[in-house]
Coordinates of C-alpha atoms in Angstrom, one line a residue:
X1 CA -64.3 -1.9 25.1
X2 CA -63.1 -4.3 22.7
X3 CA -64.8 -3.0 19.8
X4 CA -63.0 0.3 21.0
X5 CA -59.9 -1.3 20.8
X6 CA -59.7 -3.4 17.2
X7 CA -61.4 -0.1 15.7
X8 CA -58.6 2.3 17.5
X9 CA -56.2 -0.5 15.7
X10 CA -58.1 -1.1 12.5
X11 CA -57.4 3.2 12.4
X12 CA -53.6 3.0 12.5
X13 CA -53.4 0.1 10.0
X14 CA -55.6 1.7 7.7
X15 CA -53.5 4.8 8.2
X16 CA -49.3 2.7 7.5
X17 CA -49.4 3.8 3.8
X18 CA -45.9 2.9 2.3
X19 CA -44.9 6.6 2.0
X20 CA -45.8 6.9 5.8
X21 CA -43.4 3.6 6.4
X22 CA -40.9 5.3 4.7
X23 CA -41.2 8.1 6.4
X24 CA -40.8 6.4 9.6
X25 CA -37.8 4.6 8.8
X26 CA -36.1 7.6 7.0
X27 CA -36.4 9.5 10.4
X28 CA -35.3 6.3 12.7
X29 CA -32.3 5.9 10.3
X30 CA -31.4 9.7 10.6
X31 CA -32.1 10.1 14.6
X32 CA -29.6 6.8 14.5
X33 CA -27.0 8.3 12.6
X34 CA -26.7 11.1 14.3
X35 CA -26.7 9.8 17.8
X36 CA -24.4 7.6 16.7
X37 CA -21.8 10.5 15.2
X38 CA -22.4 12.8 18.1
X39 CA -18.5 13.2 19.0
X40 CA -16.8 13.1 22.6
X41 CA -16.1 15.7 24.6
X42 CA -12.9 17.6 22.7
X43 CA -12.9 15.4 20.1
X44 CA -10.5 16.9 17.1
X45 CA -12.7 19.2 14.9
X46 CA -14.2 18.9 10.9
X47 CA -15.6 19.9 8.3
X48 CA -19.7 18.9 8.0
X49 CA -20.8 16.1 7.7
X50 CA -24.3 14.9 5.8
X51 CA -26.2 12.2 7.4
X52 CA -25.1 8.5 6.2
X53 CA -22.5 9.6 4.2
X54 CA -20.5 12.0 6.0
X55 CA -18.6 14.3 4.0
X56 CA -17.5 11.9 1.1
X57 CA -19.7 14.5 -1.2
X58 CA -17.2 17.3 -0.5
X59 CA -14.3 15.1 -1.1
X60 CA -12.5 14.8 -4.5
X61 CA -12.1 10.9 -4.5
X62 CA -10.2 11.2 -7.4
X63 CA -7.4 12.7 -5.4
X64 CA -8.3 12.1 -2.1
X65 CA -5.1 13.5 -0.6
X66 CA -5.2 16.5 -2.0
X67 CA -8.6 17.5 -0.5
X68 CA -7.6 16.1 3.2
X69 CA -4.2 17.9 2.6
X70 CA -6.2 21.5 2.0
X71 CA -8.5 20.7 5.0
X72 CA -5.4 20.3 7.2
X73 CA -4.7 23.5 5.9
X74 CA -8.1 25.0 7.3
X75 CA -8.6 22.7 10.8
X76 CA -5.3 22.4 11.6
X77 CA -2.8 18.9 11.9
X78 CA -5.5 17.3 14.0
X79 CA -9.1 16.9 12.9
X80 CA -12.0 14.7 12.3
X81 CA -14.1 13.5 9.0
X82 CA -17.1 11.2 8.7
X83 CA -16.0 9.3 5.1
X84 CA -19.7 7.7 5.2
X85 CA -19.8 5.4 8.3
X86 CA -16.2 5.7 9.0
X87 CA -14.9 8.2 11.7
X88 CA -11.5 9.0 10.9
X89 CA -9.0 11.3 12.6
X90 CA -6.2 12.8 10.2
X91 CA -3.0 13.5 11.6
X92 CA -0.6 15.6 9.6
X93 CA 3.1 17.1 10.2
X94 CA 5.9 15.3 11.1
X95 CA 6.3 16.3 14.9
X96 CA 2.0 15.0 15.0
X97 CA 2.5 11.7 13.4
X98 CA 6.1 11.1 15.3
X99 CA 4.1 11.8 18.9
X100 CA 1.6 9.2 17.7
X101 CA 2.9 6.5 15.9
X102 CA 6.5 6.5 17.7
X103 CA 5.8 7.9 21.2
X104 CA 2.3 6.1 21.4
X105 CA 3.3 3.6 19.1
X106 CA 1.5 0.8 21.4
X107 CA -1.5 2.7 21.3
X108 CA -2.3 3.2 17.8
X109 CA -0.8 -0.4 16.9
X110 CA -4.4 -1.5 15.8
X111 CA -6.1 -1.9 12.3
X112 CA -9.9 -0.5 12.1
X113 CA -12.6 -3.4 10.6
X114 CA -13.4 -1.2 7.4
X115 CA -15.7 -3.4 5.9
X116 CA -14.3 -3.7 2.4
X117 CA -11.4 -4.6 3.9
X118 CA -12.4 -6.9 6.4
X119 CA -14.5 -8.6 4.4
X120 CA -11.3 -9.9 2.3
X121 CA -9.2 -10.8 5.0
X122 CA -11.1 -10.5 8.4
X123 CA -8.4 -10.3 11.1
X124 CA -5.8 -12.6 9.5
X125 CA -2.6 -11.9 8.0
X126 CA -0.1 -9.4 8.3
X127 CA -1.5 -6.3 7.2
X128 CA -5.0 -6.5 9.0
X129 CA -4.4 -8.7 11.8
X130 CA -4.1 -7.1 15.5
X131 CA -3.2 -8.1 19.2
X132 CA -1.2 -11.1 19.9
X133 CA -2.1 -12.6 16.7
X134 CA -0.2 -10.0 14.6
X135 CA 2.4 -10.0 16.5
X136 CA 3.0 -13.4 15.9
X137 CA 2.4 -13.6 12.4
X138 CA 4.9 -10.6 12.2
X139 CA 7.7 -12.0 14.3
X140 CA 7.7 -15.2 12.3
X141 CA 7.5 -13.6 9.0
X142 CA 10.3 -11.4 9.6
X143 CA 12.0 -14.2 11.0
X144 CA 11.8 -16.0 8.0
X145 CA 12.2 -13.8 5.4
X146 CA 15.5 -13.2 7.6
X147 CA 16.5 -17.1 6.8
X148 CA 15.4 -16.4 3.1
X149 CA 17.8 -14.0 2.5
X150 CA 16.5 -10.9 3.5
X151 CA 19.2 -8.2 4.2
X152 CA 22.0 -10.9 2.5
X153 CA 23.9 -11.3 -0.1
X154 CA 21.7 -14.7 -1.2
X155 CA 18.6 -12.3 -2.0
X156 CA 20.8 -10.2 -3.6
X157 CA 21.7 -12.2 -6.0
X158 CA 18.5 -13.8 -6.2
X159 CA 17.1 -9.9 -7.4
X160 CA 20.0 -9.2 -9.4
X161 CA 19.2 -12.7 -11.5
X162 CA 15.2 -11.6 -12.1
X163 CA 16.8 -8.0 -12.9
X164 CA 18.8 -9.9 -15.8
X165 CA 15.5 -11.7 -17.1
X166 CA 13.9 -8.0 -17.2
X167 CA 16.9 -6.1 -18.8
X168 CA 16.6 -8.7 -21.8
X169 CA 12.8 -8.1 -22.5
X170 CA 13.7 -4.4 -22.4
X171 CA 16.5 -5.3 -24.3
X172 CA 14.2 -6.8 -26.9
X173 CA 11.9 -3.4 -27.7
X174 CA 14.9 -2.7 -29.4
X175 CA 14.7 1.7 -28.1
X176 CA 11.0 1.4 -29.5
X177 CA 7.9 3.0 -27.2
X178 CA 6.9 0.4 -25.1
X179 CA 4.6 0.5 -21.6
X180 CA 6.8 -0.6 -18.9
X181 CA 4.1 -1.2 -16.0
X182 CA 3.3 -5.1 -16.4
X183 CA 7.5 -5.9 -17.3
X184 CA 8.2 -4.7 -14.1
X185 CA 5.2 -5.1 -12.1
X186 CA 6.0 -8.8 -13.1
X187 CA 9.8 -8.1 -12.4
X188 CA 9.3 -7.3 -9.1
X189 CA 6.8 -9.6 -8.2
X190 CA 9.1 -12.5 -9.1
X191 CA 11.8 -11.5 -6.1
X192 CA 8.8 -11.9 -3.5
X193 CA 7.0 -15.0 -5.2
X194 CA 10.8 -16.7 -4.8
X195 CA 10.8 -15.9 -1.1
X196 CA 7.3 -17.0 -0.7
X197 CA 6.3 -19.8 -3.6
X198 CA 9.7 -20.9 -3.8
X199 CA 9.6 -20.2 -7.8
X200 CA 9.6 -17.2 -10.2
X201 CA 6.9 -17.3 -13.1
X202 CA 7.6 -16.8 -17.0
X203 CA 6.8 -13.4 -17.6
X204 CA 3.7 -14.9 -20.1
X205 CA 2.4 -17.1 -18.4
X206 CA -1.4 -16.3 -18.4
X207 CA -1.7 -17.4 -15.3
X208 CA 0.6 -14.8 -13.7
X209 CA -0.4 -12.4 -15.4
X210 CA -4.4 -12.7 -14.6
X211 CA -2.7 -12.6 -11.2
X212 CA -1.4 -9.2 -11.3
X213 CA -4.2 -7.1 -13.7
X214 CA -6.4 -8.5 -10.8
X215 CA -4.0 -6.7 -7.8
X216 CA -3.7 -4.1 -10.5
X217 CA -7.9 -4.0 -10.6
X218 CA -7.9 -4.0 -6.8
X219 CA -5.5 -1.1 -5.9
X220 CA -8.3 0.8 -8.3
X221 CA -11.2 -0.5 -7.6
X222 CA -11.1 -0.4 -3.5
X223 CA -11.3 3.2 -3.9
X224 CA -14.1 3.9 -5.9
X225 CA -17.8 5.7 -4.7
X226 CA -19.1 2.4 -4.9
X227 CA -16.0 0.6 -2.8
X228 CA -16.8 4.0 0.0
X229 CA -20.7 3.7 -0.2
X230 CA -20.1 -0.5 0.7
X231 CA -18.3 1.1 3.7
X232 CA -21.0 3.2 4.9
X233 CA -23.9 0.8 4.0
X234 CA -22.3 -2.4 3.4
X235 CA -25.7 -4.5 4.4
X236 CA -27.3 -2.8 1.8
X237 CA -24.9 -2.5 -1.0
X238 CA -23.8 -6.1 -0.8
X239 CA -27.2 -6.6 -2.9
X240 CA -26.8 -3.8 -5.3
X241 CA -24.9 -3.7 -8.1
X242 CA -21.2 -2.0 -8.0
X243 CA -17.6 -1.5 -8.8
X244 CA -17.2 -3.3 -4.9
X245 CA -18.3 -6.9 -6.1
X246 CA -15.3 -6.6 -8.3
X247 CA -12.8 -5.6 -5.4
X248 CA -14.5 -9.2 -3.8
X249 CA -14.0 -10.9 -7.1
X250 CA -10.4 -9.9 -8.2
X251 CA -9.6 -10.7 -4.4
X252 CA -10.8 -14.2 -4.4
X253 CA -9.0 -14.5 -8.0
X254 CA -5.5 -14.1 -6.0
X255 CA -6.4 -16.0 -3.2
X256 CA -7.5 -18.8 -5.0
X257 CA -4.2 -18.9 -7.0
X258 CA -2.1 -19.0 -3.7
X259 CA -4.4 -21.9 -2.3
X260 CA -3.1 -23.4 -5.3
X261 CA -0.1 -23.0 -4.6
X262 CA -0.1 -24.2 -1.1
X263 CA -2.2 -27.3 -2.0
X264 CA 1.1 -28.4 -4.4
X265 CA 3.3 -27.4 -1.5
X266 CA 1.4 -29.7 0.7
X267 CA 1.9 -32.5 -1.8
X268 CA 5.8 -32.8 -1.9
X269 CA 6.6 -31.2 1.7
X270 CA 9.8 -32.3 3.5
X271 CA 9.7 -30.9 7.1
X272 CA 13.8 -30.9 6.8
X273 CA 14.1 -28.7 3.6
X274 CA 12.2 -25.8 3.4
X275 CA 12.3 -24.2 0.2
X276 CA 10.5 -20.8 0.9
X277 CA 8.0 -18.7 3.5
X278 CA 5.1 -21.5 3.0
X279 CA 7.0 -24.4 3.5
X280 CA 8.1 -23.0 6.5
X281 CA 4.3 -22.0 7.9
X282 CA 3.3 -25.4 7.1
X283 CA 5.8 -26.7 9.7
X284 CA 4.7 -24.2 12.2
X285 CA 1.0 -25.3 11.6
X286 CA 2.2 -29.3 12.2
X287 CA 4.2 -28.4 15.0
X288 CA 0.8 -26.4 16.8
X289 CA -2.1 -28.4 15.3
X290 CA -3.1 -29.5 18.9
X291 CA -3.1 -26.3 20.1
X292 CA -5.7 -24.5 17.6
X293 CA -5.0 -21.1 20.0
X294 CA -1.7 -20.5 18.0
X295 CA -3.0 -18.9 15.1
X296 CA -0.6 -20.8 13.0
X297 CA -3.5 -22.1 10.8
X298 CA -4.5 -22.4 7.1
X299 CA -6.0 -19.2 6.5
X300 CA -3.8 -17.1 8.4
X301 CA -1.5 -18.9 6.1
X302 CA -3.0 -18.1 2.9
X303 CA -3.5 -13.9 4.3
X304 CA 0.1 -14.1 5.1
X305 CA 1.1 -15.1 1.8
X306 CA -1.6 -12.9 -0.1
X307 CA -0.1 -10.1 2.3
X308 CA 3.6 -10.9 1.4
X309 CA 2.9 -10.7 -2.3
X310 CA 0.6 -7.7 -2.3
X311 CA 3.1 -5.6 -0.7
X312 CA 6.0 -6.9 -1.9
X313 CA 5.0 -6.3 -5.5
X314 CA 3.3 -2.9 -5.5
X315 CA 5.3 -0.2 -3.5
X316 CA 8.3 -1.1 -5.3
X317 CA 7.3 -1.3 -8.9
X318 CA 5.2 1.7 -8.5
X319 CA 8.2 3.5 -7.1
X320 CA 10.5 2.6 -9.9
X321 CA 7.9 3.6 -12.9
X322 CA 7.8 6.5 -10.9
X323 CA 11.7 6.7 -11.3
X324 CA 11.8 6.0 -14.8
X325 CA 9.3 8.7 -16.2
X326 CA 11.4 11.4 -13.7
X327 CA 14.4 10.3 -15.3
X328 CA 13.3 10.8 -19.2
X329 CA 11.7 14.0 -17.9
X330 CA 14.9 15.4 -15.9
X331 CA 17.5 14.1 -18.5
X332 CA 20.1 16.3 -17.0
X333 CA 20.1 14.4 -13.9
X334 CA 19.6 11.1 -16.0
X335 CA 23.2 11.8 -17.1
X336 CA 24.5 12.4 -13.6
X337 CA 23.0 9.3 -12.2
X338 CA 25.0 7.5 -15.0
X339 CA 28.4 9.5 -14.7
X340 CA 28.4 8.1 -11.3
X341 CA 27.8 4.9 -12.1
X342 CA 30.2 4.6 -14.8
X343 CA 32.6 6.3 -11.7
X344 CA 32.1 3.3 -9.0
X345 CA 30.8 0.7 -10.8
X346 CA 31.7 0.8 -14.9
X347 CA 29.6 -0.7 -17.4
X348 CA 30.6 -4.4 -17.1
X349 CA 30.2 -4.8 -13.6
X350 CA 26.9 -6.2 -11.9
X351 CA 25.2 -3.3 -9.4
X352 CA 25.7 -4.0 -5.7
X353 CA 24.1 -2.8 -2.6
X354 CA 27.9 -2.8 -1.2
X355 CA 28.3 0.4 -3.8
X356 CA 25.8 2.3 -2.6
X357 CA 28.2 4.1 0.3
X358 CA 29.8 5.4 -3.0
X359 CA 26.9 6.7 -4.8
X360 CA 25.9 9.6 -3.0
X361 CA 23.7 11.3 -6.0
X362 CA 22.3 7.9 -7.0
X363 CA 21.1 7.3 -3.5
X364 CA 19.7 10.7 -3.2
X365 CA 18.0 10.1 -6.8
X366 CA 16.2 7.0 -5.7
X367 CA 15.1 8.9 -2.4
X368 CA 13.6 11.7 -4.4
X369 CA 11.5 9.7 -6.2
X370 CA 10.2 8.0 -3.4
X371 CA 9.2 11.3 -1.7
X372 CA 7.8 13.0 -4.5
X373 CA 6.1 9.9 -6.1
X374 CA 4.0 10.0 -2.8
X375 CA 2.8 6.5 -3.1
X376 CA 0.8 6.1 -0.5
X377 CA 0.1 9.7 0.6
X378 CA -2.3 9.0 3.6
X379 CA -0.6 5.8 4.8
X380 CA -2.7 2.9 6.1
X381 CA -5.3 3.2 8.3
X382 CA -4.3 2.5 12.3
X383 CA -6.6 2.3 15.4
X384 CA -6.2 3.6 18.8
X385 CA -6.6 0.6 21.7
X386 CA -7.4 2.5 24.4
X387 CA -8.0 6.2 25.4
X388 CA -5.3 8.5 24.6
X389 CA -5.0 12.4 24.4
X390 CA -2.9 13.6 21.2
X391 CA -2.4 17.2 20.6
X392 CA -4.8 18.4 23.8
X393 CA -7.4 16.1 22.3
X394 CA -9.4 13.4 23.5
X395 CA -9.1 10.5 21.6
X396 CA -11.4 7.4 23.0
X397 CA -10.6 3.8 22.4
X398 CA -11.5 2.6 18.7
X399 CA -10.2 6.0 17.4
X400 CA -9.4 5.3 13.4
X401 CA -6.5 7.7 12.4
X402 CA -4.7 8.4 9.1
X403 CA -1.3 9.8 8.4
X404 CA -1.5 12.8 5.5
X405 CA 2.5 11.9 4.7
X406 CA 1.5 14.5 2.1
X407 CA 1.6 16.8 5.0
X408 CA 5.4 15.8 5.7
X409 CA 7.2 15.1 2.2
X410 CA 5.5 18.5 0.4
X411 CA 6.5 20.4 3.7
X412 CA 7.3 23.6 2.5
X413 CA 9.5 23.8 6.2
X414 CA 11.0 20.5 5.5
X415 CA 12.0 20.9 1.6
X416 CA 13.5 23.5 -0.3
X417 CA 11.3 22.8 -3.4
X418 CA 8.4 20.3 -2.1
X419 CA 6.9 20.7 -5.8
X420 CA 9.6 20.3 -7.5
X421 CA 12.3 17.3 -8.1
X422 CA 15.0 18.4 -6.5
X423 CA 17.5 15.3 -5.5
X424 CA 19.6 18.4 -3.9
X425 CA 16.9 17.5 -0.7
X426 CA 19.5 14.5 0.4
X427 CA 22.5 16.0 -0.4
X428 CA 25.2 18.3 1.9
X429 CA 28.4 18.7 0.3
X430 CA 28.4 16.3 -1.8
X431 CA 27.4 13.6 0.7
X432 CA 23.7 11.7 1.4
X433 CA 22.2 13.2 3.7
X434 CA 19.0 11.7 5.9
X435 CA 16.1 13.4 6.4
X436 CA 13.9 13.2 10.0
X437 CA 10.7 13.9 7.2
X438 CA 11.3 11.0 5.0
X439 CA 8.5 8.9 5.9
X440 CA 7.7 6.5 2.9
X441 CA 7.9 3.5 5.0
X442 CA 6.0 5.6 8.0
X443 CA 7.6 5.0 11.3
X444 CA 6.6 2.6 15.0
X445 CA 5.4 -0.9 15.2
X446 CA 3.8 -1.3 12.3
X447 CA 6.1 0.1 10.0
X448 CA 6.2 -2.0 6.6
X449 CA 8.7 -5.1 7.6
X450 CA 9.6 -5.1 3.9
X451 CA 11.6 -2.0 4.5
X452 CA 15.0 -3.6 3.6
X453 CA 13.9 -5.9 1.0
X454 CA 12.5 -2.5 -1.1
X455 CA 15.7 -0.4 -0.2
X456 CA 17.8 -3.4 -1.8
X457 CA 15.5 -3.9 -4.9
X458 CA 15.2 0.2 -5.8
X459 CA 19.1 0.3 -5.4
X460 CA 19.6 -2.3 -7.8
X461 CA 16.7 -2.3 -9.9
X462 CA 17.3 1.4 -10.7
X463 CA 21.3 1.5 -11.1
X464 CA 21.1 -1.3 -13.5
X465 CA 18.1 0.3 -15.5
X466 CA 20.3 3.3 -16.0
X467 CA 23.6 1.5 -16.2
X468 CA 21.8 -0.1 -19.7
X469 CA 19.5 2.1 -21.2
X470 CA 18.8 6.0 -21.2
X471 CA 15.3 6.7 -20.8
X472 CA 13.6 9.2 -23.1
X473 CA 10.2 9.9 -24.5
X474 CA 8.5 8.9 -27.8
X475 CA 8.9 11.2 -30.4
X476 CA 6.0 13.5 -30.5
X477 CA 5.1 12.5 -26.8
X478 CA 4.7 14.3 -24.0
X479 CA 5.5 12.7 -20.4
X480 CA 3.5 14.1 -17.6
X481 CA 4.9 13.7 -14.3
X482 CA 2.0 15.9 -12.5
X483 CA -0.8 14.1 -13.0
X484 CA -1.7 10.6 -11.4
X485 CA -3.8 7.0 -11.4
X486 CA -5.3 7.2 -7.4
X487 CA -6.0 3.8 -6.4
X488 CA -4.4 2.3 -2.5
X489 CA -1.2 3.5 -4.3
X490 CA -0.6 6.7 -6.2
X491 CA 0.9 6.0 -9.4
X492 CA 1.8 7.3 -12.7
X493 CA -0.8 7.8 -15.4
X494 CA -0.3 4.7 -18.4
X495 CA 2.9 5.9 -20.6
X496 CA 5.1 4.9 -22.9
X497 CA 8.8 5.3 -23.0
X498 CA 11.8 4.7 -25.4
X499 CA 15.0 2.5 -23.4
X500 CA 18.0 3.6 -25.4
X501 CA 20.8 1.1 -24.6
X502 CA 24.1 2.3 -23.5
X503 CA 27.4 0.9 -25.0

């Protein structure tokens, strides 16, 4: 019997070749996959989805929003996809993404753990925290940025001084072709390094700049096939080679610099002047250290900071290269946003947000650009807490969802001309006029809680640009507005543009 047995066994060992290994694990890995895709009962419908990787191969990466905006077309303003390992439900329309971020706000509060992500900042910070924790990070950081100015005539003036410093290197091109992007990424990123660092930088120092090509690499980068195929397989891809180990690397460039930074901050504290946002999360870390359930800690305050000048830089400067290229390609409404200006505020004066009541075509300008420049056309990813039902369907706790704003600011319902600029959109009779579908700052709990600081610096950033300089193309150049660079943000292809100063 024995015999019987290590023969029977000698057999099957003699019979594992490698191809039949393979074999075997190919079909575990598949009958895995699919159990683990099988979808609830009235779950939203989608398109098909290959094993492993979903549908990511019938997806146009290199404008994603396009090809989610032409399947809500086909499924409908609810439906499901499979981006490699990640089940996401799209939500597009306004009255859709109203019902679920305002009325079941609490519900979809949540941020998913998509690996890439996650393995930057885990659940720390203000962008990817969730639960009590973000709410507490939140609350404080509004709360500060509220003693820092935010909303006050202090920040104003602290924006309008770093606008000066920018309309001199302009100054300085002389009405030659120039590339704005990295004079006012930097710019911008100054007015949120104040608030946080408690210091602007010199716009060459190398330093700074190394900072921000590396956010500039990442906003790329975390969207690429090999960024999406870490977030299917990302045990396996974290040993191949990839675009994704330089997402990690640029990542840890900025974090390290704001260690930095904290480090020096920890060296000349003084708990009874606070000179900026980490001064005042050190003292919230002293005053908790014996309670280490808090969450006031170091590396939520390192997130916190990297989170503050992520956002704080990016939307804004990508929304007012945006604004500059429409203006040199619609010169006629260049000239109308500076008849107004010259109207209320002259050509002396300094811009104030106190004007902008005034400036009803201005205003509706700015707002233009931010619909049509689209920046970030499907939002950021949110996470049902428990089981809902949206739209008659069944949506089970751990639900990811994604807002197509696409969907709602090119609504041919909504806008006259959703293709075209058109600042007409937020004007009756003359007068500004708000629009229920203007969602660049999305809506509910987690809208962005940099809302006012980014209405302030577009205002002035934008009426002061124009106050100075006419924008216009390069001889022999042609601008293109249509076209785009997708990375997290949707921004304007590389140009350069002349800056004509204005008596």
């Amino acid at each position: 019997m024995q015999l019987s047995v290590m023969s029977s066994g000698t057999f099957l060992l003699q019979q594992l070749t490698v191809s039949n290994v393979l074999l075997f694990l190919a079909i575990f890995f598949l009958v895995g996959d699919y159990v683990k895709r099988r979808a609830p009962k009235n779950f939203p419908p989608g398109p098909f989805s290959w094993p492993i990787i979903g549908c990511l191969p019938s997806l146009d990466l290199a404008q994603l929003h396009v090809s989610i905006n032409k399947l809500s077309e086909k499924y409908g303003d609810i439906f499901s996809t499979d981006m490699g390992s990640l089940r996401l439900v799209t939500l597009s329309g306004l009255q859709t993404i109203k019902e679920a971020f305002f009325q079941q706000g609490d519900i979809f509060a949540d941020r998913p753990h998509v690996p890439i992500i996650y393995n930057v900042s885990k659940e720390y910070g203000l962008i990817n925290s969730n639960g009590h924790s973000w709410k507490q990070q939140r609350r404080f950081a509004l709360s500060t940025l509220r003693n820092f100015g935010m909303g006050k005539n202090s920040l104003e003036e602290r924006i309008n001084e770093e606008i000066r410093y920018l309309s001199e290197v302009i100054e300085e091109q002389k009405g030659q072709p120039f590339d704005p992007h990295f004079h006012i990424n930097s710019s911008v990123s100054n007015v949120i390094c104040a608030i946080s660092f408690g210091d602007r930088f010199d716009y060459q120092d190398p330093e700074f700049q190394s900072l921000l090509r590396s956010l500039d690499e990442v906003l790329k980068l975390q969207i690429s096939v090999s960024s999406q195929l870490y977030n299917s397989l990302p045990q396996i891809m974290k040993f191949l080679p990839g675009s994704h180990h330089k997402v990690f690397e640029h990542w840890n460039i900025i974090k390290m610099f704001v260690k930095k930074i904290i480090q020096k901050h920890r060296e000349d504290w003084h708990p009874s002047e606070p000179r900026d946002f980490i001064d005042c999360y050190i003292a919230e870390i002293e005053k908790f250290k014996s309670d280490p359930s808090s969450g006031f800690d170091e590396e939520n305050l390192v997130q916190c900071t990297v989170d503050l000048f992520f956002a704080g830089t990016e939307t804004t400067s990508t929304t007012l290269r945006w604004a500059i290229l429409y203006m040199a390609v619609n010169t006629e409404i260049q000239e109308k946003v500076q008849a107004e200006i010259h109207q209320v505020i002259g050509h002396s004066r300094q811009p104030l947000t106190e004007y902008r009541k005034n400036m009803p075509y201005t205003n509706a300008v700015i707002h233009e650009v931010q619909r049509i420049g689209n920046i970030l056309p499907l939002g950021v990813l949110r996470q049902s807490n428990r089981d809902t039902t949206l739209r008659g369907f069944h949506l089970p706790k751990g639900t990811i969802v994604m807002a197509n704003q696409t969907s709602v600011l090119y609504d041919e319902n909504e806008w006259k001309t959703p293709d075209i600029f058109n600042p007409e959109h937020f004007l009756e009779n003359g007068k500004f006029k708000k629009r229920d579908a203007f969602l660049p700052f999305l809506i509910g709990s987690r809208v962005c809680l940099g809302e006012q600081l980014a209405k302030m610096e577009l205002f002035l950033y934008f009426t002061t640009f124009l106050q100075k300089f006419s924008f216009k193309a390069p001889k022999d150049a042609q601008l293109n507005v249509s076209k785009f660079t997708v990375g997290i943000t949707l921004s304007p292809l590389p140009y350069k543009i002349c800056a004509i100063p204005r008596c």
